Amino acid sequence: IGLLHPRIVIDPLGKVRLQMNDRSASPEWQRLRTGLGCEAKLFVGDRPAGVARFWPNWRRELDPNRSTVSVDWIDGMQQAAERSPETIRLHLTGSIAMSFQAYREWPFDDDHPTWWTGAADCIPELIREGE
């Protein structure tokens, strides 16, 4: 979870977006031999709110080492998230298939790639733009 460092960003108009660390020059990311793909289930309180799928994209332009991740919201839940962003929590599940998406976009010269297949719950950092 530390490498992904998920966060919820609220823009000046109150819109919610999910961001993840995509890659960085940190020693942890440099040692990583995986795509670190995962599925993120979003909850507003205890209510399922949406699903996002993430994998590092080595060709994407980043906003300092972060990517905005597209969320498939359940009907009405994006508005609920915007009303109560402090109640958003995530359940992250590692995915082999999504990890290999990163390899498809930038074929690494690695005979023994690894991947994360665990699961973890977290409360994402909350950032309000313009404050």
mmCIF file with all atom_site columns, C-alpha atoms in Angstrom:
data_model
loop_
_atom_site.group_PDB
_atom_site.id
_atom_site.type_symbol
_atom_site.label_atom_id
_atom_site.label_alt_id
_atom_site.label_comp_id
_atom_site.label_asym_id
_atom_site.label_entity_id
_atom_site.label_seq_id
_atom_site.pdbx_PDB_ins_code
_atom_site.Cartn_x
_atom_site.Cartn_y
_atom_site.Cartn_z
_atom_site.occupancy
_atom_site.B_iso_or_equiv
_atom_site.pdbx_formal_charge
_atom_site.auth_seq_id
_atom_site.auth_comp_id
_atom_site.auth_asym_id
_atom_site.auth_atom_id
_atom_site.pdbx_PDB_model_num
ATOM 1   C CA . ILE A 1 1   ? 0.000   0.000   0.000   1.00 0.00 ? 1   ILE A CA 1
ATOM 2   C CA . GLY A 1 2   ? 2.901   2.341   0.755   1.00 0.00 ? 2   GLY A CA 1
ATOM 3   C CA . LEU A 1 3   ? 4.151   2.250   -2.829  1.00 0.00 ? 3   LEU A CA 1
ATOM 4   C CA . LEU A 1 4   ? 0.689   2.948   -4.232  1.00 0.00 ? 4   LEU A CA 1
ATOM 5   C CA . HIS A 1 5   ? -0.099  5.667   -1.654  1.00 0.00 ? 5   HIS A CA 1
ATOM 6   C CA . PRO A 1 6   ? -3.737  6.053   -2.719  1.00 0.00 ? 6   PRO A CA 1
ATOM 7   C CA . ARG A 1 7   ? -5.329  9.414   -2.186  1.00 0.00 ? 7   ARG A CA 1
ATOM 8   C CA . ILE A 1 8   ? -8.629  11.125  -2.850  1.00 0.00 ? 8   ILE A CA 1
ATOM 9   C CA . VAL A 1 9   ? -8.266  14.556  -4.434  1.00 0.00 ? 9   VAL A CA 1
ATOM 10  C CA . ILE A 1 10  ? -11.092 17.078  -4.250  1.00 0.00 ? 10  ILE A CA 1
ATOM 11  C CA . ASP A 1 11  ? -10.874 19.765  -6.945  1.00 0.00 ? 11  ASP A CA 1
ATOM 12  C CA . PRO A 1 12  ? -12.069 23.363  -6.355  1.00 0.00 ? 12  PRO A CA 1
ATOM 13  C CA . LEU A 1 13  ? -15.512 22.440  -7.784  1.00 0.00 ? 13  LEU A CA 1
ATOM 14  C CA . GLY A 1 14  ? -15.893 19.559  -5.306  1.00 0.00 ? 14  GLY A CA 1
ATOM 15  C CA . LYS A 1 15  ? -15.292 16.753  -7.807  1.00 0.00 ? 15  LYS A CA 1
ATOM 16  C CA . VAL A 1 16  ? -13.624 13.627  -6.412  1.00 0.00 ? 16  VAL A CA 1
ATOM 17  C CA . ARG A 1 17  ? -10.824 11.739  -8.111  1.00 0.00 ? 17  ARG A CA 1
ATOM 18  C CA . LEU A 1 18  ? -8.675  8.796   -7.067  1.00 0.00 ? 18  LEU A CA 1
ATOM 19  C CA . GLN A 1 19  ? -4.911  9.018   -7.505  1.00 0.00 ? 19  GLN A CA 1
ATOM 20  C CA . MET A 1 20  ? -2.190  6.421   -7.035  1.00 0.00 ? 20  MET A CA 1
ATOM 21  C CA . ASN A 1 21  ? 1.585   6.613   -7.056  1.00 0.00 ? 21  ASN A CA 1
ATOM 22  C CA . ASP A 1 22  ? 2.418   5.402   -10.525 1.00 0.00 ? 22  ASP A CA 1
ATOM 23  C CA . ARG A 1 23  ? 6.181   5.217   -10.252 1.00 0.00 ? 23  ARG A CA 1
ATOM 24  C CA . SER A 1 24  ? 8.971   7.336   -8.909  1.00 0.00 ? 24  SER A CA 1
ATOM 25  C CA . ALA A 1 25  ? 12.708  7.504   -8.549  1.00 0.00 ? 25  ALA A CA 1
ATOM 26  C CA . SER A 1 26  ? 12.461  6.179   -5.002  1.00 0.00 ? 26  SER A CA 1
ATOM 27  C CA . PRO A 1 27  ? 14.608  3.138   -4.118  1.00 0.00 ? 27  PRO A CA 1
ATOM 28  C CA . GLU A 1 28  ? 11.429  1.120   -3.428  1.00 0.00 ? 28  GLU A CA 1
ATOM 29  C CA . TRP A 1 29  ? 10.057  1.672   -6.925  1.00 0.00 ? 29  TRP A CA 1
ATOM 30  C CA . GLN A 1 30  ? 13.469  1.104   -8.514  1.00 0.00 ? 30  GLN A CA 1
ATOM 31  C CA . ARG A 1 31  ? 13.717  -2.343  -6.849  1.00 0.00 ? 31  ARG A CA 1
ATOM 32  C CA . LEU A 1 32  ? 10.196  -3.324  -7.858  1.00 0.00 ? 32  LEU A CA 1
ATOM 33  C CA . ARG A 1 33  ? 10.022  -6.139  -10.417 1.00 0.00 ? 33  ARG A CA 1
ATOM 34  C CA . THR A 1 34  ? 6.286   -6.094  -10.989 1.00 0.00 ? 34  THR A CA 1
ATOM 35  C CA . GLY A 1 35  ? 3.515   -4.125  -12.572 1.00 0.00 ? 35  GLY A CA 1
ATOM 36  C CA . LEU A 1 36  ? 1.828   -3.759  -9.164  1.00 0.00 ? 36  LEU A CA 1
ATOM 37  C CA . GLY A 1 37  ? -1.633  -3.886  -10.730 1.00 0.00 ? 37  GLY A CA 1
ATOM 38  C CA . CYS A 1 38  ? -4.660  -3.894  -8.486  1.00 0.00 ? 38  CYS A CA 1
ATOM 39  C CA . GLU A 1 39  ? -8.378  -3.440  -8.243  1.00 0.00 ? 39  GLU A CA 1
ATOM 40  C CA . ALA A 1 40  ? -9.638  -0.783  -5.845  1.00 0.00 ? 40  ALA A CA 1
ATOM 41  C CA . LYS A 1 41  ? -13.155 -1.057  -4.493  1.00 0.00 ? 41  LYS A CA 1
ATOM 42  C CA . LEU A 1 42  ? -14.330 2.285   -3.163  1.00 0.00 ? 42  LEU A CA 1
ATOM 43  C CA . PHE A 1 43  ? -16.749 2.605   -0.268  1.00 0.00 ? 43  PHE A CA 1
ATOM 44  C CA . VAL A 1 44  ? -18.515 5.632   1.154   1.00 0.00 ? 44  VAL A CA 1
ATOM 45  C CA . GLY A 1 45  ? -18.837 4.587   4.751   1.00 0.00 ? 45  GLY A CA 1
ATOM 46  C CA . ASP A 1 46  ? -19.970 0.965   4.467   1.00 0.00 ? 46  ASP A CA 1
ATOM 47  C CA . ARG A 1 47  ? -21.735 1.417   1.118   1.00 0.00 ? 47  ARG A CA 1
ATOM 48  C CA . PRO A 1 48  ? -20.060 0.151   -2.078  1.00 0.00 ? 48  PRO A CA 1
ATOM 49  C CA . ALA A 1 49  ? -19.425 3.191   -4.275  1.00 0.00 ? 49  ALA A CA 1
ATOM 50  C CA . GLY A 1 50  ? -17.348 2.103   -7.253  1.00 0.00 ? 50  GLY A CA 1
ATOM 51  C CA . VAL A 1 51  ? -14.464 0.130   -8.690  1.00 0.00 ? 51  VAL A CA 1
ATOM 52  C CA . ALA A 1 52  ? -11.176 1.273   -10.196 1.00 0.00 ? 52  ALA A CA 1
ATOM 53  C CA . ARG A 1 53  ? -8.469  -0.734  -11.914 1.00 0.00 ? 53  ARG A CA 1
ATOM 54  C CA . PHE A 1 54  ? -4.879  0.433   -11.751 1.00 0.00 ? 54  PHE A CA 1
ATOM 55  C CA . TRP A 1 55  ? -1.503  -0.540  -13.143 1.00 0.00 ? 55  TRP A CA 1
ATOM 56  C CA . PRO A 1 56  ? 1.590   1.588   -13.688 1.00 0.00 ? 56  PRO A CA 1
ATOM 57  C CA . ASN A 1 57  ? 1.723   2.963   -17.198 1.00 0.00 ? 57  ASN A CA 1
ATOM 58  C CA . TRP A 1 58  ? 5.308   3.634   -18.211 1.00 0.00 ? 58  TRP A CA 1
ATOM 59  C CA . ARG A 1 59  ? 4.281   5.876   -21.112 1.00 0.00 ? 59  ARG A CA 1
ATOM 60  C CA . ARG A 1 60  ? 1.776   8.074   -19.307 1.00 0.00 ? 60  ARG A CA 1
ATOM 61  C CA . GLU A 1 61  ? 2.603   11.646  -18.368 1.00 0.00 ? 61  GLU A CA 1
ATOM 62  C CA . LEU A 1 62  ? 2.428   11.924  -14.606 1.00 0.00 ? 62  LEU A CA 1
ATOM 63  C CA . ASP A 1 63  ? 1.470   14.670  -12.222 1.00 0.00 ? 63  ASP A CA 1
ATOM 64  C CA . PRO A 1 64  ? 4.577   14.284  -10.052 1.00 0.00 ? 64  PRO A CA 1
ATOM 65  C CA . ASN A 1 65  ? 4.656   10.473  -9.895  1.00 0.00 ? 65  ASN A CA 1
ATOM 66  C CA . ARG A 1 66  ? 0.854   10.119  -9.681  1.00 0.00 ? 66  ARG A CA 1
ATOM 67  C CA . SER A 1 67  ? -1.875  8.931   -11.988 1.00 0.00 ? 67  SER A CA 1
ATOM 68  C CA . THR A 1 68  ? -5.549  9.713   -11.801 1.00 0.00 ? 68  THR A CA 1
ATOM 69  C CA . VAL A 1 69  ? -7.394  6.405   -11.890 1.00 0.00 ? 69  VAL A CA 1
ATOM 70  C CA . SER A 1 70  ? -10.737 6.097   -13.641 1.00 0.00 ? 70  SER A CA 1
ATOM 71  C CA . VAL A 1 71  ? -13.537 4.997   -11.289 1.00 0.00 ? 71  VAL A CA 1
ATOM 72  C CA . ASP A 1 72  ? -16.648 3.131   -12.417 1.00 0.00 ? 72  ASP A CA 1
ATOM 73  C CA . TRP A 1 73  ? -19.129 4.646   -9.962  1.00 0.00 ? 73  TRP A CA 1
ATOM 74  C CA . ILE A 1 74  ? -22.291 2.910   -8.824  1.00 0.00 ? 74  ILE A CA 1
ATOM 75  C CA . ASP A 1 75  ? -25.384 5.047   -9.536  1.00 0.00 ? 75  ASP A CA 1
ATOM 76  C CA . GLY A 1 76  ? -25.478 8.093   -7.268  1.00 0.00 ? 76  GLY A CA 1
ATOM 77  C CA . MET A 1 77  ? -22.373 7.165   -5.311  1.00 0.00 ? 77  MET A CA 1
ATOM 78  C CA . GLN A 1 78  ? -20.050 9.705   -6.909  1.00 0.00 ? 78  GLN A CA 1
ATOM 79  C CA . GLN A 1 79  ? -22.294 12.437  -5.526  1.00 0.00 ? 79  GLN A CA 1
ATOM 80  C CA . ALA A 1 80  ? -22.320 10.711  -2.121  1.00 0.00 ? 80  ALA A CA 1
ATOM 81  C CA . ALA A 1 81  ? -18.508 10.606  -2.222  1.00 0.00 ? 81  ALA A CA 1
ATOM 82  C CA . GLU A 1 82  ? -18.390 14.318  -3.080  1.00 0.00 ? 82  GLU A CA 1
ATOM 83  C CA . ARG A 1 83  ? -20.703 15.138  -0.152  1.00 0.00 ? 83  ARG A CA 1
ATOM 84  C CA . SER A 1 84  ? -18.661 13.064  2.333   1.00 0.00 ? 84  SER A CA 1
ATOM 85  C CA . PRO A 1 85  ? -15.124 12.531  0.967   1.00 0.00 ? 85  PRO A CA 1
ATOM 86  C CA . GLU A 1 86  ? -13.740 11.984  4.465   1.00 0.00 ? 86  GLU A CA 1
ATOM 87  C CA . THR A 1 87  ? -15.770 8.738   4.694   1.00 0.00 ? 87  THR A CA 1
ATOM 88  C CA . ILE A 1 88  ? -14.201 7.156   1.569   1.00 0.00 ? 88  ILE A CA 1
ATOM 89  C CA . ARG A 1 89  ? -12.228 3.996   2.138   1.00 0.00 ? 89  ARG A CA 1
ATOM 90  C CA . LEU A 1 90  ? -10.628 1.509   -0.222  1.00 0.00 ? 90  LEU A CA 1
ATOM 91  C CA . HIS A 1 91  ? -10.222 -2.229  -0.470  1.00 0.00 ? 91  HIS A CA 1
ATOM 92  C CA . LEU A 1 92  ? -7.214  -2.989  -2.709  1.00 0.00 ? 92  LEU A CA 1
ATOM 93  C CA . THR A 1 93  ? -6.675  -6.426  -4.241  1.00 0.00 ? 93  THR A CA 1
ATOM 94  C CA . GLY A 1 94  ? -3.532  -7.276  -6.180  1.00 0.00 ? 94  GLY A CA 1
ATOM 95  C CA . SER A 1 95  ? -4.106  -8.574  -9.709  1.00 0.00 ? 95  SER A CA 1
ATOM 96  C CA . ILE A 1 96  ? -1.710  -10.614 -11.824 1.00 0.00 ? 96  ILE A CA 1
ATOM 97  C CA . ALA A 1 97  ? -3.576  -9.692  -15.019 1.00 0.00 ? 97  ALA A CA 1
ATOM 98  C CA . MET A 1 98  ? -3.390  -5.974  -14.309 1.00 0.00 ? 98  MET A CA 1
ATOM 99  C CA . SER A 1 99  ? 0.230   -6.263  -13.205 1.00 0.00 ? 99  SER A CA 1
ATOM 100 C CA . PHE A 1 100 ? 1.090   -7.634  -16.617 1.00 0.00 ? 100 PHE A CA 1
ATOM 101 C CA . GLN A 1 101 ? -0.623  -4.685  -18.311 1.00 0.00 ? 101 GLN A CA 1
ATOM 102 C CA . ALA A 1 102 ? 2.468   -2.689  -17.325 1.00 0.00 ? 102 ALA A CA 1
ATOM 103 C CA . TYR A 1 103 ? 4.684   -5.244  -19.108 1.00 0.00 ? 103 TYR A CA 1
ATOM 104 C CA . ARG A 1 104 ? 2.526   -5.069  -22.203 1.00 0.00 ? 104 ARG A CA 1
ATOM 105 C CA . GLU A 1 105 ? 3.087   -1.318  -22.421 1.00 0.00 ? 105 GLU A CA 1
ATOM 106 C CA . TRP A 1 106 ? 6.806   -1.415  -21.635 1.00 0.00 ? 106 TRP A CA 1
ATOM 107 C CA . PRO A 1 107 ? 8.362   -4.869  -22.007 1.00 0.00 ? 107 PRO A CA 1
ATOM 108 C CA . PHE A 1 108 ? 10.886  -5.252  -19.232 1.00 0.00 ? 108 PHE A CA 1
ATOM 109 C CA . ASP A 1 109 ? 13.900  -7.430  -19.687 1.00 0.00 ? 109 ASP A CA 1
ATOM 110 C CA . ASP A 1 110 ? 13.115  -9.595  -16.682 1.00 0.00 ? 110 ASP A CA 1
ATOM 111 C CA . ASP A 1 111 ? 12.871  -13.378 -16.721 1.00 0.00 ? 111 ASP A CA 1
ATOM 112 C CA . HIS A 1 112 ? 11.317  -13.527 -13.249 1.00 0.00 ? 112 HIS A CA 1
ATOM 113 C CA . PRO A 1 113 ? 8.729   -10.795 -12.757 1.00 0.00 ? 113 PRO A CA 1
ATOM 114 C CA . THR A 1 114 ? 6.765   -10.791 -9.533  1.00 0.00 ? 114 THR A CA 1
ATOM 115 C CA . TRP A 1 115 ? 3.372   -9.410  -8.598  1.00 0.00 ? 115 TRP A CA 1
ATOM 116 C CA . TRP A 1 116 ? 1.330   -8.548  -5.579  1.00 0.00 ? 116 TRP A CA 1
ATOM 117 C CA . THR A 1 117 ? -1.686  -10.782 -4.993  1.00 0.00 ? 117 THR A CA 1
ATOM 118 C CA . GLY A 1 118 ? -2.577  -9.640  -1.491  1.00 0.00 ? 118 GLY A CA 1
ATOM 119 C CA . ALA A 1 119 ? -5.442  -7.524  -0.278  1.00 0.00 ? 119 ALA A CA 1
ATOM 120 C CA . ALA A 1 120 ? -5.617  -4.577  2.084   1.00 0.00 ? 120 ALA A CA 1
ATOM 121 C CA . ASP A 1 121 ? -8.104  -2.055  3.376   1.00 0.00 ? 121 ASP A CA 1
ATOM 122 C CA . CYS A 1 122 ? -7.053  1.550   3.726   1.00 0.00 ? 122 CYS A CA 1
ATOM 123 C CA . ILE A 1 123 ? -8.288  5.057   4.262   1.00 0.00 ? 123 ILE A CA 1
ATOM 124 C CA . PRO A 1 124 ? -6.798  7.124   1.435   1.00 0.00 ? 124 PRO A CA 1
ATOM 125 C CA . GLU A 1 125 ? -5.123  10.428  2.124   1.00 0.00 ? 125 GLU A CA 1
ATOM 126 C CA . LEU A 1 126 ? -7.560  13.290  1.454   1.00 0.00 ? 126 LEU A CA 1
ATOM 127 C CA . ILE A 1 127 ? -6.236  16.273  -0.499  1.00 0.00 ? 127 ILE A CA 1
ATOM 128 C CA . ARG A 1 128 ? -8.227  19.411  -1.240  1.00 0.00 ? 128 ARG A CA 1
ATOM 129 C CA . GLU A 1 129 ? -6.795  21.302  -4.199  1.00 0.00 ? 129 GLU A CA 1
ATOM 130 C CA . GLY A 1 130 ? -6.384  25.019  -3.725  1.00 0.00 ? 130 GLY A CA 1
ATOM 131 C CA . GLU A 1 131 ? -6.027  24.906  0.076   1.00 0.00 ? 131 GLU A CA 1
#
